[in-house]
Each structure stands twice: as structure tokens, then as C-alpha cells.
Amino acid sequence: AARRSPLAPSPDALRHGCGLLSPPSSMPHAPLLVGDHGRRENQTPEPHRSGFDGFQACCPDLCSESPAPAMSPVGAENSRSDARAPFYDQGGPVEILPYLFLGSCSHSSDLQGLQACGITAVLNVSASCPNHFEGLFRYKSIPVEDNQMVEISAWFQEAISFIDSVKNAGGRVLVHCQAGISRSATICLAYLIQSRRVRLDEAFDFVKQRRGVISPNFSFMGQLLQFETQVLCH
């Protein structure tokens, strides 16, 4: 049998269509970040190169060619496929890393979708979304609102530690807020900046290609830029 690439989707993901995106043949290829194994320590993209071009130029061995995703997950019928649902609730959670998924409050309430993705823990980045299945999953709540006054960066290390604890236990975590657009996306971006030591623009491009609706508010973006400086300059 042919040897499966370490970047290829897992059999479970292929079976359930979880976090997989339809790749139109006309779209360009985009590099994918590789996991912790094989990483070059303390190596960051050249400052004059932006987006994935810089990351790929600096660390070509950490990238692999894969079709750039479209907006709609394959196999969405296994999760949320109601055309009447808001655009940010369509489909299911998307896979950012093999153990890290991003989605909305609606996705967090879909038990079948969570189980299809192999989710074992949920990071709820909101003050209003309930934890629907506390007897089935490990939960952590970050009770913040999506507004310019919130210091979401105060929660970065706590959130990163939670994600890493799920990863180290061999689990998978869904990070969500109300819409999966601003708060939860901010947490995922902070995680990539610290765990992969990449710049914000690289992290943003990476997540945007998987969940096209992400748009952290202006204040959150500023806090992420400050966090990038703290992480990459030390």
C-alpha cells in the first residue's frame, strides 16, 4: 500500500467529511503548516516577505503543497447543512491543526458533528453560549464579549495551555464563540503565533484559508500584533 503523507487528511476525517474543504481545480496551491515533529526551532519567516510566501521561503521543509480550500466543507450533510442557517453556521467545524478545530456556537451544539470530528474538549470563548454536553466533553470557558474594550490577550496563555493539554492527552479541541468569526479566531491565531512561532499575517492567512469568514475586531488584531512582538522577539 502507498505510504500516506503525514499531511494527508486522516481516514476518520475523510470518512466523516469533517473540516475538509472542496478544492476547486482552478485554485492555486497553498502550503500547510506541519506539526511539532521536524520543526526548526527559533526560525521565523523573513520580515520582508509576507503571508505564506515568506514562511515557505524560510522553512520549505515545513510546507507541503495542497489544494487551496473552498468555502464549503465536504460532507456538510453530516453536520449543519440547513440553507436557512447563517453563513457562519454552515457546514461544520474546520480543522486548523490535527487537534485544533474552529467553529461557531451552533457547531458546538451539534453532537453528531462533534463526534464525527473526534472532538474531546471544547474551548468556549463567549459569555453567552452554553456548554451543551458537559457530561461528554471537557470544557473551558473564556467569558469575553466581542467589543473593542475587551482585553482578550489576558486570556491567551490560559487558552494556549488548555489547547496544549488537550493535544498532549491525544484529544481534539473545538474553539468557538458565537459566530466563529472574531473571538475564537483570535484565540486560534494566538495559538499559532506561539506554538509555531509564525507572524500574525502567516497565521491569519493559514486560518483564513480554512474558515474564510474570520475577522477579529480591530482591537483584537492590535492585541495579536503586540503578542506577536512578545513571542517572536524573545
PDB file of C-alpha atoms in Angstrom:
ATOM      1  CA  ALA A   1       0.000   0.000   0.000  1.00  0.00           C
ATOM      2  CA  ALA A   2       1.154   3.514  -0.740  1.00  0.00           C
ATOM      3  CA  ARG A   3       2.568   5.432   2.197  1.00  0.00           C
ATOM      4  CA  ARG A   4       0.195   8.182   3.300  1.00  0.00           C
ATOM      5  CA  SER A   5       1.639  11.662   3.601  1.00  0.00           C
ATOM      6  CA  PRO A   6       1.751  12.976   7.184  1.00  0.00           C
ATOM      7  CA  LEU A   7      -0.166  15.991   5.898  1.00  0.00           C
ATOM      8  CA  ALA A   8      -2.910  13.950   4.275  1.00  0.00           C
ATOM      9  CA  PRO A   9      -6.344  14.010   5.985  1.00  0.00           C
ATOM     10  CA  SER A  10      -6.903  11.205   8.452  1.00  0.00           C
ATOM     11  CA  PRO A  11      -9.169   8.281   7.439  1.00  0.00           C
ATOM     12  CA  ASP A  12     -11.727   9.465  10.016  1.00  0.00           C
ATOM     13  CA  ALA A  13     -11.747  12.940   8.534  1.00  0.00           C
ATOM     14  CA  LEU A  14     -12.205  11.505   5.044  1.00  0.00           C
ATOM     15  CA  ARG A  15     -14.987   9.264   6.258  1.00  0.00           C
ATOM     16  CA  HIS A  16     -16.964  11.986   8.008  1.00  0.00           C
ATOM     17  CA  GLY A  17     -16.034  14.969   5.846  1.00  0.00           C
ATOM     18  CA  CYS A  18     -15.082  16.844   8.994  1.00  0.00           C
ATOM     19  CA  GLY A  19     -13.231  20.071   8.386  1.00  0.00           C
ATOM     20  CA  LEU A  20     -12.483  19.096   4.797  1.00  0.00           C
ATOM     21  CA  LEU A  21     -12.966  21.695   2.127  1.00  0.00           C
ATOM     22  CA  SER A  22     -13.727  21.174  -1.556  1.00  0.00           C
ATOM     23  CA  PRO A  23     -10.628  22.099  -3.606  1.00  0.00           C
ATOM     24  CA  PRO A  24     -11.640  23.588  -6.984  1.00  0.00           C
ATOM     25  CA  SER A  25      -9.115  22.534  -9.605  1.00  0.00           C
ATOM     26  CA  SER A  26      -8.725  26.103 -10.831  1.00  0.00           C
ATOM     27  CA  MET A  27      -7.483  27.422  -7.482  1.00  0.00           C
ATOM     28  CA  PRO A  28      -3.760  27.703  -6.635  1.00  0.00           C
ATOM     29  CA  HIS A  29      -1.956  25.509  -4.162  1.00  0.00           C
ATOM     30  CA  ALA A  30      -1.345  26.692  -0.598  1.00  0.00           C
ATOM     31  CA  PRO A  31       1.316  25.372   1.812  1.00  0.00           C
ATOM     32  CA  LEU A  32       0.240  23.704   5.015  1.00  0.00           C
ATOM     33  CA  LEU A  33       1.945  24.053   8.379  1.00  0.00           C
ATOM     34  CA  VAL A  34       3.431  20.856   9.710  1.00  0.00           C
ATOM     35  CA  GLY A  35       3.090  19.629  13.283  1.00  0.00           C
ATOM     36  CA  ASP A  36       5.696  19.825  16.014  1.00  0.00           C
ATOM     37  CA  HIS A  37       7.808  16.960  14.668  1.00  0.00           C
ATOM     38  CA  GLY A  38      10.555  18.119  12.365  1.00  0.00           C
ATOM     39  CA  ARG A  39      10.264  21.786  13.298  1.00  0.00           C
ATOM     40  CA  ARG A  40      13.234  24.109  13.182  1.00  0.00           C
ATOM     41  CA  GLU A  41      13.471  25.847  16.491  1.00  0.00           C
ATOM     42  CA  ASN A  42      13.698  29.639  16.681  1.00  0.00           C
ATOM     43  CA  GLN A  43      13.247  30.085  12.941  1.00  0.00           C
ATOM     44  CA  THR A  44      10.781  32.673  11.669  1.00  0.00           C
ATOM     45  CA  PRO A  45       9.896  33.993   8.201  1.00  0.00           C
ATOM     46  CA  GLU A  46      11.983  36.737   6.642  1.00  0.00           C
ATOM     47  CA  PRO A  47      10.485  40.087   7.715  1.00  0.00           C
ATOM     48  CA  HIS A  48      10.261  41.455   4.177  1.00  0.00           C
ATOM     49  CA  ARG A  49       8.210  38.507   2.895  1.00  0.00           C
ATOM     50  CA  SER A  50       4.532  38.483   3.824  1.00  0.00           C
ATOM     51  CA  GLY A  51       1.970  35.701   4.027  1.00  0.00           C
ATOM     52  CA  PHE A  52       2.836  32.121   3.201  1.00  0.00           C
ATOM     53  CA  ASP A  53       5.452  33.133   0.622  1.00  0.00           C
ATOM     54  CA  GLY A  54       7.695  34.244   3.485  1.00  0.00           C
ATOM     55  CA  PHE A  55       7.047  31.138   5.556  1.00  0.00           C
ATOM     56  CA  GLN A  56       7.632  28.825   2.610  1.00  0.00           C
ATOM     57  CA  ALA A  57      10.836  30.646   1.598  1.00  0.00           C
ATOM     58  CA  CYS A  58      12.206  30.402   5.130  1.00  0.00           C
ATOM     59  CA  CYS A  59      11.072  26.895   6.017  1.00  0.00           C
ATOM     60  CA  PRO A  60      10.335  24.945   2.802  1.00  0.00           C
ATOM     61  CA  ASP A  61      10.682  21.631   4.601  1.00  0.00           C
ATOM     62  CA  LEU A  62       7.765  22.562   6.851  1.00  0.00           C
ATOM     63  CA  CYS A  63       5.397  23.088   3.938  1.00  0.00           C
ATOM     64  CA  SER A  64       3.562  20.796   1.591  1.00  0.00           C
ATOM     65  CA  GLU A  65       1.538  21.523  -1.493  1.00  0.00           C
ATOM     66  CA  SER A  66      -2.185  21.022  -1.053  1.00  0.00           C
ATOM     67  CA  PRO A  67      -5.132  22.427  -2.991  1.00  0.00           C
ATOM     68  CA  ALA A  68      -6.385  25.696  -1.529  1.00  0.00           C
ATOM     69  CA  PRO A  69      -9.798  25.095   0.058  1.00  0.00           C
ATOM     70  CA  ALA A  70     -13.141  26.496  -0.960  1.00  0.00           C
ATOM     71  CA  MET A  71     -15.675  27.833   1.498  1.00  0.00           C
ATOM     72  CA  SER A  72     -17.999  24.835   1.940  1.00  0.00           C
ATOM     73  CA  PRO A  73     -16.936  21.684   3.814  1.00  0.00           C
ATOM     74  CA  VAL A  74     -17.396  18.382   2.017  1.00  0.00           C
ATOM     75  CA  GLY A  75     -19.868  16.097   3.734  1.00  0.00           C
ATOM     76  CA  ALA A  76     -21.666  19.016   5.362  1.00  0.00           C
ATOM     77  CA  GLU A  77     -24.780  16.869   5.340  1.00  0.00           C
ATOM     78  CA  ASN A  78     -23.216  15.115   8.315  1.00  0.00           C
ATOM     79  CA  SER A  79     -23.335  18.373  10.231  1.00  0.00           C
ATOM     80  CA  ARG A  80     -25.037  21.724   9.582  1.00  0.00           C
ATOM     81  CA  SER A  81     -26.418  21.970   6.043  1.00  0.00           C
ATOM     82  CA  ASP A  82     -29.611  23.997   6.544  1.00  0.00           C
ATOM     83  CA  ALA A  83     -29.568  26.689   3.853  1.00  0.00           C
ATOM     84  CA  ARG A  84     -31.585  28.911   6.198  1.00  0.00           C
ATOM     85  CA  ALA A  85     -28.817  28.960   8.795  1.00  0.00           C
ATOM     86  CA  PRO A  86     -26.480  31.989   8.948  1.00  0.00           C
ATOM     87  CA  PHE A  87     -23.478  31.680   6.645  1.00  0.00           C
ATOM     88  CA  TYR A  88     -21.121  31.286   9.596  1.00  0.00           C
ATOM     89  CA  ASP A  89     -23.071  28.250  10.842  1.00  0.00           C
ATOM     90  CA  GLN A  90     -22.995  26.397   7.517  1.00  0.00           C
ATOM     91  CA  GLY A  91     -21.118  23.115   7.345  1.00  0.00           C
ATOM     92  CA  GLY A  92     -19.201  22.080  10.420  1.00  0.00           C
ATOM     93  CA  PRO A  93     -16.087  22.991  12.398  1.00  0.00           C
ATOM     94  CA  VAL A  94     -12.913  23.300  10.326  1.00  0.00           C
ATOM     95  CA  GLU A  95      -9.600  21.645  11.140  1.00  0.00           C
ATOM     96  CA  ILE A  96      -6.832  24.179  11.794  1.00  0.00           C
ATOM     97  CA  LEU A  97      -4.369  21.571  13.079  1.00  0.00           C
ATOM     98  CA  PRO A  98      -4.998  17.844  13.604  1.00  0.00           C
ATOM     99  CA  TYR A  99      -6.011  18.558  17.208  1.00  0.00           C
ATOM    100  CA  LEU A 100      -7.429  22.090  16.819  1.00  0.00           C
ATOM    101  CA  PHE A 101     -10.804  22.948  15.286  1.00  0.00           C
ATOM    102  CA  LEU A 102     -12.577  26.290  14.860  1.00  0.00           C
ATOM    103  CA  GLY A 103     -16.314  26.866  14.655  1.00  0.00           C
ATOM    104  CA  SER A 104     -19.413  28.628  15.916  1.00  0.00           C
ATOM    105  CA  CYS A 105     -21.779  28.243  18.852  1.00  0.00           C
ATOM    106  CA  SER A 106     -24.129  26.334  16.566  1.00  0.00           C
ATOM    107  CA  HIS A 107     -21.375  23.872  15.732  1.00  0.00           C
ATOM    108  CA  SER A 108     -20.726  23.379  19.451  1.00  0.00           C
ATOM    109  CA  SER A 109     -24.358  22.286  19.903  1.00  0.00           C
ATOM    110  CA  ASP A 110     -24.188  19.618  17.176  1.00  0.00           C
ATOM    111  CA  LEU A 111     -23.297  16.413  18.999  1.00  0.00           C
ATOM    112  CA  GLN A 112     -23.132  14.335  15.823  1.00  0.00           C
ATOM    113  CA  GLY A 113     -20.788  16.855  14.208  1.00  0.00           C
ATOM    114  CA  LEU A 114     -18.529  16.992  17.269  1.00  0.00           C
ATOM    115  CA  GLN A 115     -18.297  13.222  17.443  1.00  0.00           C
ATOM    116  CA  ALA A 116     -17.609  12.998  13.695  1.00  0.00           C
ATOM    117  CA  CYS A 117     -14.615  15.294  14.185  1.00  0.00           C
ATOM    118  CA  GLY A 118     -13.365  13.318  17.164  1.00  0.00           C
ATOM    119  CA  ILE A 119     -13.724  16.331  19.471  1.00  0.00           C
ATOM    120  CA  THR A 120     -12.904  15.594  23.114  1.00  0.00           C
ATOM    121  CA  ALA A 121     -12.799  19.134  24.536  1.00  0.00           C
ATOM    122  CA  VAL A 122     -14.433  22.496  23.887  1.00  0.00           C
ATOM    123  CA  LEU A 123     -12.979  25.961  24.488  1.00  0.00           C
ATOM    124  CA  ASN A 124     -15.950  28.331  24.725  1.00  0.00           C
ATOM    125  CA  VAL A 125     -14.792  31.905  24.042  1.00  0.00           C
ATOM    126  CA  SER A 126     -18.021  33.701  24.900  1.00  0.00           C
ATOM    127  CA  ALA A 127     -20.062  34.928  27.813  1.00  0.00           C
ATOM    128  CA  SER A 128     -23.392  33.730  26.434  1.00  0.00           C
ATOM    129  CA  CYS A 129     -23.004  30.386  24.626  1.00  0.00           C
ATOM    130  CA  PRO A 130     -23.924  27.424  26.851  1.00  0.00           C
ATOM    131  CA  ASN A 131     -21.760  24.341  27.305  1.00  0.00           C
ATOM    132  CA  HIS A 132     -24.189  21.837  25.828  1.00  0.00           C
ATOM    133  CA  PHE A 133     -22.612  18.480  26.658  1.00  0.00           C
ATOM    134  CA  GLU A 134     -20.728  18.864  29.925  1.00  0.00           C
ATOM    135  CA  GLY A 135     -21.059  15.167  30.695  1.00  0.00           C
ATOM    136  CA  LEU A 136     -19.431  14.174  27.411  1.00  0.00           C
ATOM    137  CA  PHE A 137     -16.657  16.692  26.749  1.00  0.00           C
ATOM    138  CA  ARG A 138     -14.045  18.586  28.712  1.00  0.00           C
ATOM    139  CA  TYR A 139     -14.946  22.298  28.758  1.00  0.00           C
ATOM    140  CA  LYS A 140     -13.155  25.547  29.428  1.00  0.00           C
ATOM    141  CA  SER A 141     -14.890  28.918  29.229  1.00  0.00           C
ATOM    142  CA  ILE A 142     -13.351  32.295  28.459  1.00  0.00           C
ATOM    143  CA  PRO A 143     -16.263  34.662  29.214  1.00  0.00           C
ATOM    144  CA  VAL A 144     -15.458  37.638  26.984  1.00  0.00           C
ATOM    145  CA  GLU A 145     -17.598  39.822  24.740  1.00  0.00           C
ATOM    146  CA  ASP A 146     -16.722  40.792  21.178  1.00  0.00           C
ATOM    147  CA  ASN A 147     -16.048  44.504  21.586  1.00  0.00           C
ATOM    148  CA  GLN A 148     -13.167  46.948  21.387  1.00  0.00           C
ATOM    149  CA  MET A 149     -12.862  47.289  25.178  1.00  0.00           C
ATOM    150  CA  VAL A 150     -12.111  43.629  25.912  1.00  0.00           C
ATOM    151  CA  GLU A 151      -8.527  42.673  26.765  1.00  0.00           C
ATOM    152  CA  ILE A 152      -8.694  39.229  25.195  1.00  0.00           C
ATOM    153  CA  SER A 153      -4.890  38.951  25.290  1.00  0.00           C
ATOM    154  CA  ALA A 154      -5.141  38.484  29.062  1.00  0.00           C
ATOM    155  CA  TRP A 155      -6.580  35.052  28.274  1.00  0.00           C
ATOM    156  CA  PHE A 156      -4.054  33.965  25.639  1.00  0.00           C
ATOM    157  CA  GLN A 157      -1.751  31.908  27.849  1.00  0.00           C
ATOM    158  CA  GLU A 158      -4.617  30.211  29.666  1.00  0.00           C
ATOM    159  CA  ALA A 159      -6.232  29.293  26.342  1.00  0.00           C
ATOM    160  CA  ILE A 160      -2.933  28.083  24.855  1.00  0.00           C
ATOM    161  CA  SER A 161      -2.258  25.931  27.912  1.00  0.00           C
ATOM    162  CA  PHE A 162      -5.716  24.370  27.625  1.00  0.00           C
ATOM    163  CA  ILE A 163      -5.252  23.579  23.926  1.00  0.00           C
ATOM    164  CA  ASP A 164      -1.828  22.074  24.607  1.00  0.00           C
ATOM    165  CA  SER A 165      -3.204  19.961  27.446  1.00  0.00           C
ATOM    166  CA  VAL A 166      -5.834  18.510  25.103  1.00  0.00           C
ATOM    167  CA  LYS A 167      -3.181  17.893  22.449  1.00  0.00           C
ATOM    168  CA  ASN A 168      -0.846  16.189  24.935  1.00  0.00           C
ATOM    169  CA  ALA A 169      -3.683  13.918  26.046  1.00  0.00           C
ATOM    170  CA  GLY A 170      -4.230  12.835  22.448  1.00  0.00           C
ATOM    171  CA  GLY A 171      -7.520  14.704  22.160  1.00  0.00           C
ATOM    172  CA  ARG A 172      -9.049  17.283  19.862  1.00  0.00           C
ATOM    173  CA  VAL A 173     -10.435  20.653  20.887  1.00  0.00           C
ATOM    174  CA  LEU A 174     -13.100  22.831  19.286  1.00  0.00           C
ATOM    175  CA  VAL A 175     -12.558  26.557  19.856  1.00  0.00           C
ATOM    176  CA  HIS A 176     -15.762  28.510  19.326  1.00  0.00           C
ATOM    177  CA  CYS A 177     -17.526  31.764  20.126  1.00  0.00           C
ATOM    178  CA  GLN A 178     -20.956  32.895  18.908  1.00  0.00           C
ATOM    179  CA  ALA A 179     -20.166  33.045  15.189  1.00  0.00           C
ATOM    180  CA  GLY A 180     -16.626  31.666  14.957  1.00  0.00           C
ATOM    181  CA  ILE A 181     -15.508  34.942  13.408  1.00  0.00           C
ATOM    182  CA  SER A 182     -13.751  37.161  15.954  1.00  0.00           C
ATOM    183  CA  ARG A 183     -13.126  35.868  19.496  1.00  0.00           C
ATOM    184  CA  SER A 184     -12.448  32.202  18.784  1.00  0.00           C
ATOM    185  CA  ALA A 185     -10.465  33.087  15.663  1.00  0.00           C
ATOM    186  CA  THR A 186      -8.316  35.404  17.795  1.00  0.00           C
ATOM    187  CA  ILE A 187      -7.523  32.562  20.196  1.00  0.00           C
ATOM    188  CA  CYS A 188      -6.576  30.234  17.328  1.00  0.00           C
ATOM    189  CA  LEU A 189      -4.329  32.924  15.840  1.00  0.00           C
ATOM    190  CA  ALA A 190      -2.597  33.476  19.181  1.00  0.00           C
ATOM    191  CA  TYR A 191      -2.072  29.738  19.482  1.00  0.00           C
ATOM    192  CA  LEU A 192      -0.430  29.511  16.056  1.00  0.00           C
ATOM    193  CA  ILE A 193       1.793  32.524  16.733  1.00  0.00           C
ATOM    194  CA  GLN A 194       3.172  30.960  19.912  1.00  0.00           C
ATOM    195  CA  SER A 195       3.166  27.248  19.094  1.00  0.00           C
ATOM    196  CA  ARG A 196       4.509  27.612  15.546  1.00  0.00           C
ATOM    197  CA  ARG A 197       6.425  30.866  16.095  1.00  0.00           C
ATOM    198  CA  VAL A 198       4.974  32.480  12.985  1.00  0.00           C
ATOM    199  CA  ARG A 199       3.950  36.055  12.345  1.00  0.00           C
ATOM    200  CA  LEU A 200       0.351  37.198  12.556  1.00  0.00           C
ATOM    201  CA  ASP A 201      -0.020  37.567   8.799  1.00  0.00           C
ATOM    202  CA  GLU A 202       1.115  33.980   8.236  1.00  0.00           C
ATOM    203  CA  ALA A 203      -1.218  32.681  10.938  1.00  0.00           C
ATOM    204  CA  PHE A 204      -4.096  34.780   9.601  1.00  0.00           C
ATOM    205  CA  ASP A 205      -3.633  33.524   6.030  1.00  0.00           C
ATOM    206  CA  PHE A 206      -3.453  29.943   7.284  1.00  0.00           C
ATOM    207  CA  VAL A 207      -6.703  30.160   9.272  1.00  0.00           C
ATOM    208  CA  LYS A 208      -8.498  32.279   6.654  1.00  0.00           C
ATOM    209  CA  GLN A 209      -7.921  29.584   4.043  1.00  0.00           C
ATOM    210  CA  ARG A 210      -9.723  27.113   6.278  1.00  0.00           C
ATOM    211  CA  ARG A 211     -12.528  29.334   7.607  1.00  0.00           C
ATOM    212  CA  GLY A 212     -12.989  32.229   5.234  1.00  0.00           C
ATOM    213  CA  VAL A 213     -15.334  34.212   7.491  1.00  0.00           C
ATOM    214  CA  ILE A 214     -12.811  35.002  10.240  1.00  0.00           C
ATOM    215  CA  SER A 215     -12.493  38.696  11.074  1.00  0.00           C
ATOM    216  CA  PRO A 216     -11.197  39.596  14.556  1.00  0.00           C
ATOM    217  CA  ASN A 217     -12.233  43.084  15.594  1.00  0.00           C
ATOM    218  CA  PHE A 218      -9.734  45.936  15.306  1.00  0.00           C
ATOM    219  CA  SER A 219      -8.762  45.846  18.978  1.00  0.00           C
ATOM    220  CA  PHE A 220      -8.165  42.097  18.909  1.00  0.00           C
ATOM    221  CA  MET A 221      -5.923  42.467  15.854  1.00  0.00           C
ATOM    222  CA  GLY A 222      -3.900  45.099  17.692  1.00  0.00           C
ATOM    223  CA  GLN A 223      -3.518  42.804  20.685  1.00  0.00           C
ATOM    224  CA  LEU A 224      -2.420  39.981  18.392  1.00  0.00           C
ATOM    225  CA  LEU A 225       0.253  42.223  16.874  1.00  0.00           C
ATOM    226  CA  GLN A 226       1.539  43.029  20.351  1.00  0.00           C
ATOM    227  CA  PHE A 227       1.512  39.327  21.193  1.00  0.00           C
ATOM    228  CA  GLU A 228       3.453  38.550  18.016  1.00  0.00           C
ATOM    229  CA  THR A 229       6.152  41.003  19.105  1.00  0.00           C
ATOM    230  CA  GLN A 230       6.331  39.491  22.592  1.00  0.00           C
ATOM    231  CA  VAL A 231       6.620  35.943  21.249  1.00  0.00           C
ATOM    232  CA  LEU A 232       8.981  36.434  18.319  1.00  0.00           C
ATOM    233  CA  CYS A 233      11.325  38.914  19.984  1.00  0.00           C
ATOM    234  CA  HIS A 234      12.113  36.675  22.950  1.00  0.00           C
TER     235      HIS A 234
END
